[in-house]
PDB file of C-alpha atoms and ligand atoms in Angstrom:
ATOM      1  CA  MET A   1      13.076   9.262  -9.425  1.00  0.00           C
ATOM      2  CA  LYS A   2      11.292  12.551  -8.883  1.00  0.00           C
ATOM      3  CA  GLN A   3       8.108  11.364  -7.209  1.00  0.00           C
ATOM      4  CA  PHE A   4       6.743   8.053  -5.832  1.00  0.00           C
ATOM      5  CA  LEU A   5       3.010   7.757  -6.414  1.00  0.00           C
ATOM      6  CA  SER A   6       2.601   4.357  -8.225  1.00  0.00           C
ATOM      7  CA  VAL A   7       4.424   1.572  -9.893  1.00  0.00           C
ATOM      8  CA  LYS A   8       4.839   3.807 -12.874  1.00  0.00           C
ATOM      9  CA  ASP A   9       7.527   5.699 -10.886  1.00  0.00           C
ATOM     10  CA  ALA A  10       9.578   2.543 -10.446  1.00  0.00           C
ATOM     11  CA  THR A  11      11.476   2.276 -13.737  1.00  0.00           C
ATOM     12  CA  ASN A  12      13.131  -0.996 -12.556  1.00  0.00           C
ATOM     13  CA  ILE A  13      11.134  -2.953 -10.075  1.00  0.00           C
ATOM     14  CA  ASP A  14      13.730  -5.704  -9.646  1.00  0.00           C
ATOM     15  CA  ALA A  15      16.442  -3.188  -8.921  1.00  0.00           C
ATOM     16  CA  MET A  16      14.198  -1.525  -6.313  1.00  0.00           C
ATOM     17  CA  ILE A  17      13.523  -4.933  -4.636  1.00  0.00           C
ATOM     18  CA  ALA A  18      17.179  -5.642  -4.739  1.00  0.00           C
ATOM     19  CA  LYS A  19      17.952  -2.219  -3.203  1.00  0.00           C
ATOM     20  CA  GLY A  20      15.507  -2.830  -0.372  1.00  0.00           C
ATOM     21  CA  ILE A  21      17.074  -6.249   0.355  1.00  0.00           C
ATOM     22  CA  GLU A  22      20.539  -4.564   0.225  1.00  0.00           C
ATOM     23  CA  TYR A  23      19.395  -1.981   2.866  1.00  0.00           C
ATOM     24  CA  LYS A  24      17.998  -4.810   4.995  1.00  0.00           C
ATOM     25  CA  SER A  25      21.431  -6.419   5.268  1.00  0.00           C
ATOM     26  CA  ASN A  26      23.277  -3.077   5.542  1.00  0.00           C
ATOM     27  CA  PRO A  27      20.862  -0.367   6.696  1.00  0.00           C
ATOM     28  CA  LEU A  28      23.509   2.495   7.126  1.00  0.00           C
ATOM     29  CA  LYS A  29      25.411   1.853   3.852  1.00  0.00           C
ATOM     30  CA  ASP A  30      24.199   5.269   2.580  1.00  0.00           C
ATOM     31  CA  LYS A  31      24.006   6.993   5.857  1.00  0.00           C
ATOM     32  CA  ASN A  32      25.344  10.320   4.509  1.00  0.00           C
ATOM     33  CA  LEU A  33      23.176  10.417   1.375  1.00  0.00           C
ATOM     34  CA  GLY A  34      20.608  12.635   2.905  1.00  0.00           C
ATOM     35  CA  ALA A  35      22.824  14.793   5.046  1.00  0.00           C
ATOM     36  CA  GLY A  36      21.339  18.327   5.382  1.00  0.00           C
ATOM     37  CA  LYS A  37      18.042  17.198   3.753  1.00  0.00           C
ATOM     38  CA  ARG A  38      14.595  17.244   5.401  1.00  0.00           C
ATOM     39  CA  ILE A  39      11.460  15.192   4.693  1.00  0.00           C
ATOM     40  CA  GLY A  40       7.960  16.367   5.991  1.00  0.00           C
ATOM     41  CA  LEU A  41       5.660  13.422   6.513  1.00  0.00           C
ATOM     42  CA  LEU A  42       2.022  14.558   6.536  1.00  0.00           C
ATOM     43  CA  PHE A  43      -0.754  12.377   7.813  1.00  0.00           C
ATOM     44  CA  MET A  44      -4.254  13.249   7.152  1.00  0.00           C
ATOM     45  CA  ASN A  45      -5.234   9.706   8.329  1.00  0.00           C
ATOM     46  CA  PRO A  46      -3.938   7.345  11.039  1.00  0.00           C
ATOM     47  CA  SER A  47      -0.813   5.198  10.639  1.00  0.00           C
ATOM     48  CA  MET A  48       1.654   3.065  12.653  1.00  0.00           C
ATOM     49  CA  ARG A  49       3.831   1.194  10.129  1.00  0.00           C
ATOM     50  CA  THR A  50       4.104   3.818   7.444  1.00  0.00           C
ATOM     51  CA  ARG A  51       4.813   6.683   9.908  1.00  0.00           C
ATOM     52  CA  MET A  52       7.571   4.787  11.880  1.00  0.00           C
ATOM     53  CA  SER A  53       9.219   2.956   8.897  1.00  0.00           C
ATOM     54  CA  SER A  54       9.389   6.241   6.834  1.00  0.00           C
ATOM     55  CA  GLN A  55      11.059   8.017   9.759  1.00  0.00           C
ATOM     56  CA  ILE A  56      13.537   5.169  10.362  1.00  0.00           C
ATOM     57  CA  ALA A  57      14.305   4.943   6.614  1.00  0.00           C
ATOM     58  CA  ALA A  58      14.957   8.639   6.376  1.00  0.00           C
ATOM     59  CA  ARG A  59      17.256   8.650   9.440  1.00  0.00           C
ATOM     60  CA  ASN A  60      19.163   5.586   8.001  1.00  0.00           C
ATOM     61  CA  LEU A  61      19.983   7.861   5.082  1.00  0.00           C
ATOM     62  CA  GLY A  62      20.977  10.767   7.155  1.00  0.00           C
ATOM     63  CA  MET A  63      17.869  12.792   6.521  1.00  0.00           C
ATOM     64  CA  GLU A  64      15.870  14.637   9.221  1.00  0.00           C
ATOM     65  CA  ALA A  65      12.228  13.487   9.275  1.00  0.00           C
ATOM     66  CA  PHE A  66       9.343  15.636  10.667  1.00  0.00           C
ATOM     67  CA  VAL A  67       5.944  14.261  11.124  1.00  0.00           C
ATOM     68  CA  LEU A  68       2.633  16.379  11.204  1.00  0.00           C
ATOM     69  CA  ASN A  69      -0.624  14.590  12.037  1.00  0.00           C
ATOM     70  CA  MET A  70      -2.560  16.954   9.811  1.00  0.00           C
ATOM     71  CA  GLY A  71      -5.816  15.024  10.359  1.00  0.00           C
ATOM     72  CA  THR A  72      -5.753  15.579  14.083  1.00  0.00           C
ATOM     73  CA  GLU A  73      -3.211  18.418  14.769  1.00  0.00           C
ATOM     74  CA  GLY A  74      -3.044  20.524  11.559  1.00  0.00           C
ATOM     75  CA  TRP A  75      -5.426  22.973   9.979  1.00  0.00           C
ATOM     76  CA  ALA A  76      -8.157  21.256   7.831  1.00  0.00           C
ATOM     77  CA  LEU A  77      -6.819  21.485   4.252  1.00  0.00           C
ATOM     78  CA  GLU A  78      -8.688  22.384   1.179  1.00  0.00           C
ATOM     79  CA  PHE A  79      -7.436  20.751  -2.020  1.00  0.00           C
ATOM     80  CA  ALA A  80     -10.064  21.721  -4.671  1.00  0.00           C
ATOM     81  CA  ASP A  81      -9.217  24.516  -7.106  1.00  0.00           C
ATOM     82  CA  GLY A  82     -11.731  27.444  -6.894  1.00  0.00           C
ATOM     83  CA  ALA A  83     -13.285  26.222  -3.676  1.00  0.00           C
ATOM     84  CA  VAL A  84     -15.444  28.577  -1.731  1.00  0.00           C
ATOM     85  CA  MET A  85     -14.046  27.908   1.735  1.00  0.00           C
ATOM     86  CA  ASN A  86     -17.116  28.581   3.768  1.00  0.00           C
ATOM     87  CA  GLY A  87     -17.282  25.050   5.204  1.00  0.00           C
ATOM     88  CA  THR A  88     -14.987  23.003   7.466  1.00  0.00           C
ATOM     89  CA  THR A  89     -11.598  23.580   5.589  1.00  0.00           C
ATOM     90  CA  VAL A  90      -9.419  26.345   6.980  1.00  0.00           C
ATOM     91  CA  GLU A  91      -6.387  26.586   4.622  1.00  0.00           C
ATOM     92  CA  HIS A  92      -5.895  25.900   0.965  1.00  0.00           C
ATOM     93  CA  ILE A  93      -3.079  23.640  -0.162  1.00  0.00           C
ATOM     94  CA  LYS A  94      -2.157  26.489  -2.685  1.00  0.00           C
ATOM     95  CA  ASP A  95      -1.187  28.589   0.380  1.00  0.00           C
ATOM     96  CA  ALA A  96       0.373  25.783   2.564  1.00  0.00           C
ATOM     97  CA  ALA A  97       2.266  23.802  -0.078  1.00  0.00           C
ATOM     98  CA  PRO A  98       4.769  26.509  -1.040  1.00  0.00           C
ATOM     99  CA  ILE A  99       5.603  27.063   2.649  1.00  0.00           C
ATOM    100  CA  LEU A 100       6.148  23.334   3.199  1.00  0.00           C
ATOM    101  CA  ALA A 101       8.360  23.280   0.145  1.00  0.00           C
ATOM    102  CA  GLY A 102      10.470  25.922   1.801  1.00  0.00           C
ATOM    103  CA  PHE A 103      10.736  23.759   4.891  1.00  0.00           C
ATOM    104  CA  PHE A 104      11.389  20.375   3.224  1.00  0.00           C
ATOM    105  CA  ASP A 105      13.301  18.836   0.265  1.00  0.00           C
ATOM    106  CA  VAL A 106      10.810  15.955   0.103  1.00  0.00           C
ATOM    107  CA  ILE A 107       7.128  15.925   1.186  1.00  0.00           C
ATOM    108  CA  ALA A 108       5.240  12.731   1.774  1.00  0.00           C
ATOM    109  CA  LEU A 109       1.451  12.554   2.315  1.00  0.00           C
ATOM    110  CA  ARG A 110      -1.089   9.997   3.483  1.00  0.00           C
ATOM    111  CA  THR A 111      -4.670  10.589   2.514  1.00  0.00           C
ATOM    112  CA  PHE A 112      -7.474   8.064   2.469  1.00  0.00           C
ATOM    113  CA  PRO A 113     -10.467   7.998   0.013  1.00  0.00           C
ATOM    114  CA  LYS A 114     -13.909   9.041   1.361  1.00  0.00           C
ATOM    115  CA  LEU A 115     -15.557   6.165  -0.425  1.00  0.00           C
ATOM    116  CA  GLN A 116     -18.551   8.348  -1.254  1.00  0.00           C
ATOM    117  CA  ASN A 117     -17.827   9.308  -4.819  1.00  0.00           C
ATOM    118  CA  ARG A 118     -15.731   7.045  -7.042  1.00  0.00           C
ATOM    119  CA  ALA A 119     -14.718   9.786  -9.508  1.00  0.00           C
ATOM    120  CA  GLU A 120     -13.574  12.091  -6.762  1.00  0.00           C
ATOM    121  CA  ASP A 121     -11.569   9.355  -5.032  1.00  0.00           C
ATOM    122  CA  GLU A 122      -9.945   8.284  -8.360  1.00  0.00           C
ATOM    123  CA  SER A 123      -8.908  11.764  -9.060  1.00  0.00           C
ATOM    124  CA  ASP A 124      -6.442  11.693  -6.149  1.00  0.00           C
ATOM    125  CA  VAL A 125      -6.966  15.397  -5.715  1.00  0.00           C
ATOM    126  CA  ALA A 126      -4.894  15.888  -2.439  1.00  0.00           C
ATOM    127  CA  ILE A 127      -1.651  14.355  -3.585  1.00  0.00           C
ATOM    128  CA  LYS A 128      -1.982  15.967  -7.089  1.00  0.00           C
ATOM    129  CA  ALA A 129      -2.497  19.296  -5.567  1.00  0.00           C
ATOM    130  CA  LEU A 130       0.453  18.903  -3.288  1.00  0.00           C
ATOM    131  CA  ILE A 131       2.550  18.084  -6.321  1.00  0.00           C
ATOM    132  CA  LYS A 132       1.269  21.044  -8.238  1.00  0.00           C
ATOM    133  CA  HIS A 133       1.675  23.640  -5.633  1.00  0.00           C
ATOM    134  CA  SER A 134       4.852  22.425  -3.798  1.00  0.00           C
ATOM    135  CA  GLY A 135       7.324  21.801  -6.647  1.00  0.00           C
ATOM    136  CA  VAL A 136       9.304  19.389  -4.564  1.00  0.00           C
ATOM    137  CA  PRO A 137       9.493  15.549  -4.873  1.00  0.00           C
ATOM    138  CA  VAL A 138       6.350  14.050  -3.307  1.00  0.00           C
ATOM    139  CA  VAL A 139       6.053  10.510  -1.935  1.00  0.00           C
ATOM    140  CA  SER A 140       2.702   8.766  -1.453  1.00  0.00           C
ATOM    141  CA  LEU A 141       2.266   7.233   2.016  1.00  0.00           C
ATOM    142  CA  GLU A 142      -1.066   5.941   0.670  1.00  0.00           C
ATOM    143  CA  SER A 143      -3.418   7.972  -1.574  1.00  0.00           C
ATOM    144  CA  SER A 144      -7.012   7.695  -2.443  1.00  0.00           C
ATOM    145  CA  THR A 145      -6.158   5.003  -4.990  1.00  0.00           C
ATOM    146  CA  ARG A 146      -2.771   3.313  -4.161  1.00  0.00           C
ATOM    147  CA  HIS A 147      -0.331   2.243  -1.383  1.00  0.00           C
ATOM    148  CA  PRO A 148       2.982   1.903  -3.312  1.00  0.00           C
ATOM    149  CA  LEU A 149       5.318   1.787  -0.386  1.00  0.00           C
ATOM    150  CA  GLN A 150       3.386  -1.114   0.935  1.00  0.00           C
ATOM    151  CA  SER A 151       3.435  -2.915  -2.425  1.00  0.00           C
ATOM    152  CA  LEU A 152       7.226  -2.623  -2.778  1.00  0.00           C
ATOM    153  CA  ALA A 153       7.601  -4.025   0.679  1.00  0.00           C
ATOM    154  CA  ASP A 154       5.199  -6.904  -0.283  1.00  0.00           C
ATOM    155  CA  LEU A 155       7.348  -7.752  -3.341  1.00  0.00           C
ATOM    156  CA  ILE A 156      10.556  -7.686  -1.252  1.00  0.00           C
ATOM    157  CA  THR A 157       8.753 -10.150   1.095  1.00  0.00           C
ATOM    158  CA  ILE A 158       7.804 -12.443  -1.833  1.00  0.00           C
ATOM    159  CA  LYS A 159      11.239 -12.278  -3.386  1.00  0.00           C
ATOM    160  CA  GLU A 160      12.841 -13.146  -0.036  1.00  0.00           C
ATOM    161  CA  ASN A 161      10.571 -16.071   0.691  1.00  0.00           C
ATOM    162  CA  PHE A 162      10.123 -17.856  -2.682  1.00  0.00           C
ATOM    163  CA  LYS A 163      12.782 -20.505  -3.430  1.00  0.00           C
ATOM    164  CA  PRO A 164      12.445 -21.623  -7.072  1.00  0.00           C
ATOM    165  CA  THR A 165      12.691 -25.277  -7.864  1.00  0.00           C
ATOM    166  CA  ALA A 166      13.212 -27.309 -10.934  1.00  0.00           C
ATOM    167  CA  THR A 167       9.459 -27.790 -11.367  1.00  0.00           C
ATOM    168  CA  LYS A 168       8.325 -24.383 -10.033  1.00  0.00           C
ATOM    169  CA  LYS A 169      10.272 -21.317 -11.340  1.00  0.00           C
ATOM    170  CA  ARG A 170       7.632 -18.670 -10.492  1.00  0.00           C
ATOM    171  CA  PRO A 171       5.423 -18.327  -7.413  1.00  0.00           C
ATOM    172  CA  LYS A 172       1.686 -18.542  -7.569  1.00  0.00           C
ATOM    173  CA  VAL A 173       0.376 -15.466  -5.943  1.00  0.00           C
ATOM    174  CA  VAL A 174      -3.229 -14.973  -4.988  1.00  0.00           C
ATOM    175  CA  LEU A 175      -4.924 -11.767  -3.878  1.00  0.00           C
ATOM    176  CA  THR A 176      -8.130 -12.767  -1.929  1.00  0.00           C
ATOM    177  CA  TRP A 177     -10.871 -10.575  -0.572  1.00  0.00           C
ATOM    178  CA  ALA A 178     -11.646 -11.095   3.083  1.00  0.00           C
ATOM    179  CA  PRO A 179     -14.633 -10.112   5.300  1.00  0.00           C
ATOM    180  CA  HIS A 180     -14.600  -6.878   7.364  1.00  0.00           C
ATOM    181  CA  ILE A 181     -17.152  -5.122   9.512  1.00  0.00           C
ATOM    182  CA  LYS A 182     -16.854  -1.805   7.630  1.00  0.00           C
ATOM    183  CA  PRO A 183     -16.252  -0.430   4.035  1.00  0.00           C
ATOM    184  CA  ILE A 184     -12.519  -0.347   3.362  1.00  0.00           C
ATOM    185  CA  PRO A 185     -10.477   1.541   0.746  1.00  0.00           C
ATOM    186  CA  HIS A 186      -9.289  -0.341  -2.425  1.00  0.00           C
ATOM    187  CA  CYS A 187      -5.782   1.249  -2.231  1.00  0.00           C
ATOM    188  CA  VAL A 188      -3.826  -1.794  -1.013  1.00  0.00           C
ATOM    189  CA  ALA A 189      -5.510  -4.281  -3.300  1.00  0.00           C
ATOM    190  CA  ASN A 190      -5.263  -1.834  -6.312  1.00  0.00           C
ATOM    191  CA  SER A 191      -1.585  -1.239  -5.693  1.00  0.00           C
ATOM    192  CA  PHE A 192      -0.649  -4.900  -4.997  1.00  0.00           C
ATOM    193  CA  ALA A 193      -2.341  -5.922  -8.215  1.00  0.00           C
ATOM    194  CA  GLU A 194      -0.692  -3.222 -10.184  1.00  0.00           C
ATOM    195  CA  TRP A 195       2.884  -4.063  -8.753  1.00  0.00           C
ATOM    196  CA  VAL A 196       2.480  -7.801  -9.196  1.00  0.00           C
ATOM    197  CA  ASN A 197       1.346  -7.304 -12.782  1.00  0.00           C
ATOM    198  CA  ALA A 198       4.151  -4.836 -13.562  1.00  0.00           C
ATOM    199  CA  TRP A 199       6.754  -7.108 -11.941  1.00  0.00           C
ATOM    200  CA  GLY A 200       5.647  -9.950 -14.231  1.00  0.00           C
ATOM    201  CA  GLU A 201       7.546 -12.617 -12.036  1.00  0.00           C
ATOM    202  CA  ALA A 202       4.543 -14.451 -10.553  1.00  0.00           C
ATOM    203  CA  ASP A 203       1.379 -16.381 -11.792  1.00  0.00           C
ATOM    204  CA  PHE A 204      -1.208 -13.948 -10.249  1.00  0.00           C
ATOM    205  CA  VAL A 205      -4.836 -14.727  -9.494  1.00  0.00           C
ATOM    206  CA  ILE A 206      -7.470 -12.522  -7.890  1.00  0.00           C
ATOM    207  CA  THR A 207     -10.447 -13.882  -6.089  1.00  0.00           C
ATOM    208  CA  ASN A 208     -13.405 -12.038  -4.513  1.00  0.00           C
ATOM    209  CA  PRO A 209     -17.094 -12.555  -4.000  1.00  0.00           C
ATOM    210  CA  GLU A 210     -19.395 -11.381  -6.928  1.00  0.00           C
ATOM    211  CA  GLY A 211     -19.936  -7.613  -6.813  1.00  0.00           C
ATOM    212  CA  TYR A 212     -16.441  -6.772  -5.451  1.00  0.00           C
ATOM    213  CA  ASP A 213     -14.441  -6.849  -8.752  1.00  0.00           C
ATOM    214  CA  LEU A 214     -11.684  -4.309  -8.788  1.00  0.00           C
ATOM    215  CA  SER A 215     -11.144  -1.868 -11.602  1.00  0.00           C
ATOM    216  CA  LYS A 216      -9.275  -3.319 -14.676  1.00  0.00           C
ATOM    217  CA  GLU A 217      -7.083  -0.242 -14.485  1.00  0.00           C
ATOM    218  CA  TYR A 218      -5.305  -2.106 -11.606  1.00  0.00           C
ATOM    219  CA  THR A 219      -6.019  -5.751 -12.209  1.00  0.00           C
ATOM    220  CA  GLY A 220      -4.996  -5.722 -15.895  1.00  0.00           C
ATOM    221  CA  LYS A 221      -4.999  -9.113 -17.411  1.00  0.00           C
ATOM    222  CA  ALA A 222      -4.959 -10.994 -14.074  1.00  0.00           C
ATOM    223  CA  PRO A 223      -7.544 -13.774 -14.010  1.00  0.00           C
ATOM    224  CA  VAL A 224     -10.451 -12.929 -11.510  1.00  0.00           C
ATOM    225  CA  THR A 225     -12.540 -15.849 -10.016  1.00  0.00           C
ATOM    226  CA  HIS A 226     -15.366 -15.755  -7.561  1.00  0.00           C
ATOM    227  CA  ASN A 227     -14.316 -19.289  -6.260  1.00  0.00           C
ATOM    228  CA  GLN A 228     -11.811 -18.767  -3.505  1.00  0.00           C
ATOM    229  CA  LYS A 229     -11.118 -22.436  -2.983  1.00  0.00           C
ATOM    230  CA  GLU A 230     -10.155 -22.896  -6.617  1.00  0.00           C
ATOM    231  CA  ALA A 231      -7.948 -19.804  -6.575  1.00  0.00           C
ATOM    232  CA  LEU A 232      -6.034 -20.857  -3.255  1.00  0.00           C
ATOM    233  CA  ASP A 233      -5.127 -24.344  -4.720  1.00  0.00           C
ATOM    234  CA  GLY A 234      -1.369 -24.617  -5.138  1.00  0.00           C
ATOM    235  CA  ALA A 235      -0.807 -20.914  -3.933  1.00  0.00           C
ATOM    236  CA  ASP A 236       2.653 -20.101  -2.638  1.00  0.00           C
ATOM    237  CA  PHE A 237       1.567 -16.618  -1.348  1.00  0.00           C
ATOM    238  CA  VAL A 238      -1.963 -15.527  -0.383  1.00  0.00           C
ATOM    239  CA  TYR A 239      -2.350 -11.829   0.045  1.00  0.00           C
ATOM    240  CA  VAL A 240      -5.425 -11.265   2.241  1.00  0.00           C
ATOM    241  CA  LYS A 241      -7.273  -8.009   2.072  1.00  0.00           C
ATOM    242  CA  ASN A 242     -10.796  -6.617   2.364  1.00  0.00           C
ATOM    243  CA  TRP A 243     -12.101  -3.949   0.001  1.00  0.00           C
ATOM    244  CA  SER A 244     -15.446  -2.389  -0.477  1.00  0.00           C
ATOM    245  CA  THR A 245     -17.471  -2.398  -3.877  1.00  0.00           C
ATOM    246  CA  TYR A 246     -16.384  -0.456  -6.827  1.00  0.00           C
ATOM    247  CA  GLY A 247     -19.818  -0.958  -8.496  1.00  0.00           C
ATOM    248  CA  THR A 248     -20.555   1.256 -11.396  1.00  0.00           C
ATOM    249  CA  GLY A 249     -19.330   4.319  -9.477  1.00  0.00           C
ATOM    250  CA  GLY A 250     -22.785   5.488  -8.229  1.00  0.00           C
ATOM    251  CA  GLU A 251     -24.669   4.438  -5.131  1.00  0.00           C
ATOM    252  CA  ASP A 252     -23.079   0.976  -5.354  1.00  0.00           C
ATOM    253  CA  TYR A 253     -19.503   2.477  -4.723  1.00  0.00           C
ATOM    254  CA  GLY A 254     -17.802   1.898  -1.375  1.00  0.00           C
ATOM    255  CA  ARG A 255     -20.256  -0.534   0.086  1.00  0.00           C
ATOM    256  CA  ILE A 256     -20.418  -3.890   1.933  1.00  0.00           C
ATOM    257  CA  LEU A 257     -22.973  -6.085   0.212  1.00  0.00           C
ATOM    258  CA  ALA A 258     -23.037  -9.015   2.627  1.00  0.00           C
ATOM    259  CA  PRO A 259     -20.800 -10.215   5.589  1.00  0.00           C
ATOM    260  CA  HIS A 260     -19.476 -13.282   3.611  1.00  0.00           C
ATOM    261  CA  PRO A 261     -17.949 -14.987   6.787  1.00  0.00           C
ATOM    262  CA  GLU A 262     -17.107 -17.947   4.536  1.00  0.00           C
ATOM    263  CA  TRP A 263     -14.368 -15.910   2.962  1.00  0.00           C
ATOM    264  CA  MET A 264     -12.348 -15.679   6.147  1.00  0.00           C
ATOM    265  CA  LEU A 265      -8.952 -17.509   5.810  1.00  0.00           C
ATOM    266  CA  MET A 266      -8.677 -20.593   8.161  1.00  0.00           C
ATOM    267  CA  GLN A 267      -6.310 -23.512   8.290  1.00  0.00           C
ATOM    268  CA  ASN A 268      -8.570 -25.714   6.234  1.00  0.00           C
ATOM    269  CA  SER A 269      -8.722 -23.090   3.485  1.00  0.00           C
ATOM    270  CA  PHE A 270      -5.292 -24.145   2.192  1.00  0.00           C
ATOM    271  CA  SER A 271      -4.503 -27.348   0.201  1.00  0.00           C
ATOM    272  CA  SER A 272      -0.755 -27.043   0.834  1.00  0.00           C
ATOM    273  CA  PRO A 273       1.052 -26.679   4.216  1.00  0.00           C
ATOM    274  CA  ASP A 274       3.627 -24.421   2.438  1.00  0.00           C
ATOM    275  CA  THR A 275       1.169 -21.692   1.428  1.00  0.00           C
ATOM    276  CA  LYS A 276       2.271 -18.489   3.081  1.00  0.00           C
ATOM    277  CA  VAL A 277      -0.179 -15.656   4.011  1.00  0.00           C
ATOM    278  CA  MET A 278       0.261 -11.936   3.690  1.00  0.00           C
ATOM    279  CA  HIS A 279      -1.627  -8.897   4.981  1.00  0.00           C
ATOM    280  CA  CYS A 280      -0.540  -5.255   5.220  1.00  0.00           C
ATOM    281  CA  LEU A 281      -2.107  -4.707   8.717  1.00  0.00           C
ATOM    282  CA  PRO A 282      -3.990  -3.473  10.686  1.00  0.00           C
ATOM    283  CA  LEU A 283      -6.133  -6.613  10.547  1.00  0.00           C
ATOM    284  CA  ARG A 284      -9.273  -7.759  12.357  1.00  0.00           C
ATOM    285  CA  ARG A 285      -8.531 -11.109  13.819  1.00  0.00           C
ATOM    286  CA  ASN A 286     -11.114 -13.805  13.473  1.00  0.00           C
ATOM    287  CA  VAL A 287     -12.858 -11.712  10.923  1.00  0.00           C
ATOM    288  CA  GLU A 288     -10.328 -11.464   7.943  1.00  0.00           C
ATOM    289  CA  MET A 289      -8.098 -14.371   9.168  1.00  0.00           C
ATOM    290  CA  SER A 290      -8.293 -16.756  12.049  1.00  0.00           C
ATOM    291  CA  ASP A 291      -5.951 -16.832  14.916  1.00  0.00           C
ATOM    292  CA  GLU A 292      -4.741 -20.251  13.925  1.00  0.00           C
ATOM    293  CA  VAL A 293      -3.558 -19.020  10.597  1.00  0.00           C
ATOM    294  CA  LEU A 294      -2.115 -15.810  11.867  1.00  0.00           C
ATOM    295  CA  ASP A 295      -0.282 -17.435  14.793  1.00  0.00           C
ATOM    296  CA  SER A 296       1.171 -20.260  12.465  1.00  0.00           C
ATOM    297  CA  PRO A 297       4.329 -20.530  10.507  1.00  0.00           C
ATOM    298  CA  ARG A 298       2.198 -19.630   7.294  1.00  0.00           C
ATOM    299  CA  SER A 299       2.208 -15.938   8.454  1.00  0.00           C
ATOM    300  CA  LEU A 300       4.543 -13.432   6.848  1.00  0.00           C
ATOM    301  CA  LEU A 301       2.864 -10.489   8.450  1.00  0.00           C
ATOM    302  CA  THR A 302       5.691  -9.524  10.857  1.00  0.00           C
ATOM    303  CA  THR A 303       8.286  -9.865   8.115  1.00  0.00           C
ATOM    304  CA  MET A 304       6.127  -7.626   5.828  1.00  0.00           C
ATOM    305  CA  GLY A 305       5.687  -4.947   8.569  1.00  0.00           C
ATOM    306  CA  LYS A 306       9.473  -4.903   9.188  1.00  0.00           C
ATOM    307  CA  ASN A 307      10.156  -4.723   5.435  1.00  0.00           C
ATOM    308  CA  ARG A 308       8.342  -1.435   5.257  1.00  0.00           C
ATOM    309  CA  ILE A 309      11.597   0.274   6.345  1.00  0.00           C
ATOM    310  CA  TRP A 310      13.616  -1.163   3.333  1.00  0.00           C
ATOM    311  CA  SER A 311      10.841  -0.220   0.779  1.00  0.00           C
ATOM    312  CA  ALA A 312      10.866   3.335   2.122  1.00  0.00           C
ATOM    313  CA  GLN A 313      14.634   3.470   2.279  1.00  0.00           C
ATOM    314  CA  ALA A 314      14.882   2.208  -1.398  1.00  0.00           C
ATOM    315  CA  VAL A 315      12.520   4.905  -2.473  1.00  0.00           C
ATOM    316  CA  LEU A 316      14.041   7.755  -0.577  1.00  0.00           C
ATOM    317  CA  SER A 317      17.461   6.896  -1.694  1.00  0.00           C
ATOM    318  CA  GLU A 318      16.318   7.085  -5.420  1.00  0.00           C
ATOM    319  CA  ILE A 319      14.685  10.477  -4.828  1.00  0.00           C
ATOM    320  CA  LEU A 320      17.827  11.799  -3.022  1.00  0.00           C
ATOM    321  CA  LYS A 321      20.022  10.627  -5.785  1.00  0.00           C
ATOM    322  CA  ASN A 322      17.828  11.753  -8.711  1.00  0.00           C
ATOM    323  CA  GLY A 323      15.049  14.059  -7.333  1.00  0.00           C
TER     324      GLY A 323
HETATM  325  N1  LIG B   1       0.103  -1.205   6.366  1.00  0.00           N
HETATM  326  C1  LIG B   1       0.151   0.186   6.637  1.00  0.00           C
HETATM  327  O1  LIG B   1       0.219   1.051   5.853  1.00  0.00           O
HETATM  328  O2  LIG B   1       0.070   0.248   8.080  1.00  0.00           O
HETATM  329  P1  LIG B   1      -0.198   1.733   8.784  1.00  0.00           P
HETATM  330  O3  LIG B   1      -1.630   2.092   8.295  1.00  0.00           O
HETATM  331  O4  LIG B   1      -0.173   1.433  10.293  1.00  0.00           O
HETATM  332  O5  LIG B   1       0.708   2.789   8.336  1.00  0.00           O
END
């Protein structure tokens, strides 16, 4: 693996899940793999789980990890080719990236979409410019379109928590929209859909209110229903996430259409006591999901968060071996 931007970079998803689970039981099994190597973790936007888990994963592999909170402590970077930099940006990625590539063997970047222009967000200009101008392996810590380290941790969590039976060989996995107070990026939902589809080991359904359909580029052939109750019926895993509108890509992109409080997950949303809930965090309690669900045995949220170490470690080990 020479980069990790999406599921397309994971040639064998089952092997990556297995690798993550292996590291979970023996974190230091490859403790010298990254000896003498350095990773630069650049954050244009806030993070808790991604930052900490990536640092721990790197250290478990013997790598040195350096964090720069670009968004608050670094120079404001320009990513657009040919930009006339007479505005707020101070340094072009074309100038910064070769220097970072001299400092680091791997560079990882978090950058959120602005949710103002769909075409601009979908072009993922920041991470693509970093790849173009650095020439070293690049890892997405969440880009304008996807959050692949989160999705791999999500599949590790599903794999660990699904026990096949004679009558149920595959889990039913539902991705449900949940309410939020502000417009939220599509990255986690896009990525989750893309990974579950590519994995192919689940019966996958997506449910959201009308007006919030995700792009087919990510949802593929997964059925989409606007009836949450119907979608949740018989679910083994319910992935809860808000996202703003995609619309046609014009003024209707990145919006909240209505509060939809009836879409908040509560105990009476589920037909089975065994249905588990997932959310990548951070989460607005009693807006997206109720306390009673979050504080019940249904919740896999803590497990998912902790599994972020093992997804990062599986990815970094692949890059160290093959990058
Ligand atoms: N889920 C996730 O990416 O968390 P952070 O934003 O805290 O990194």
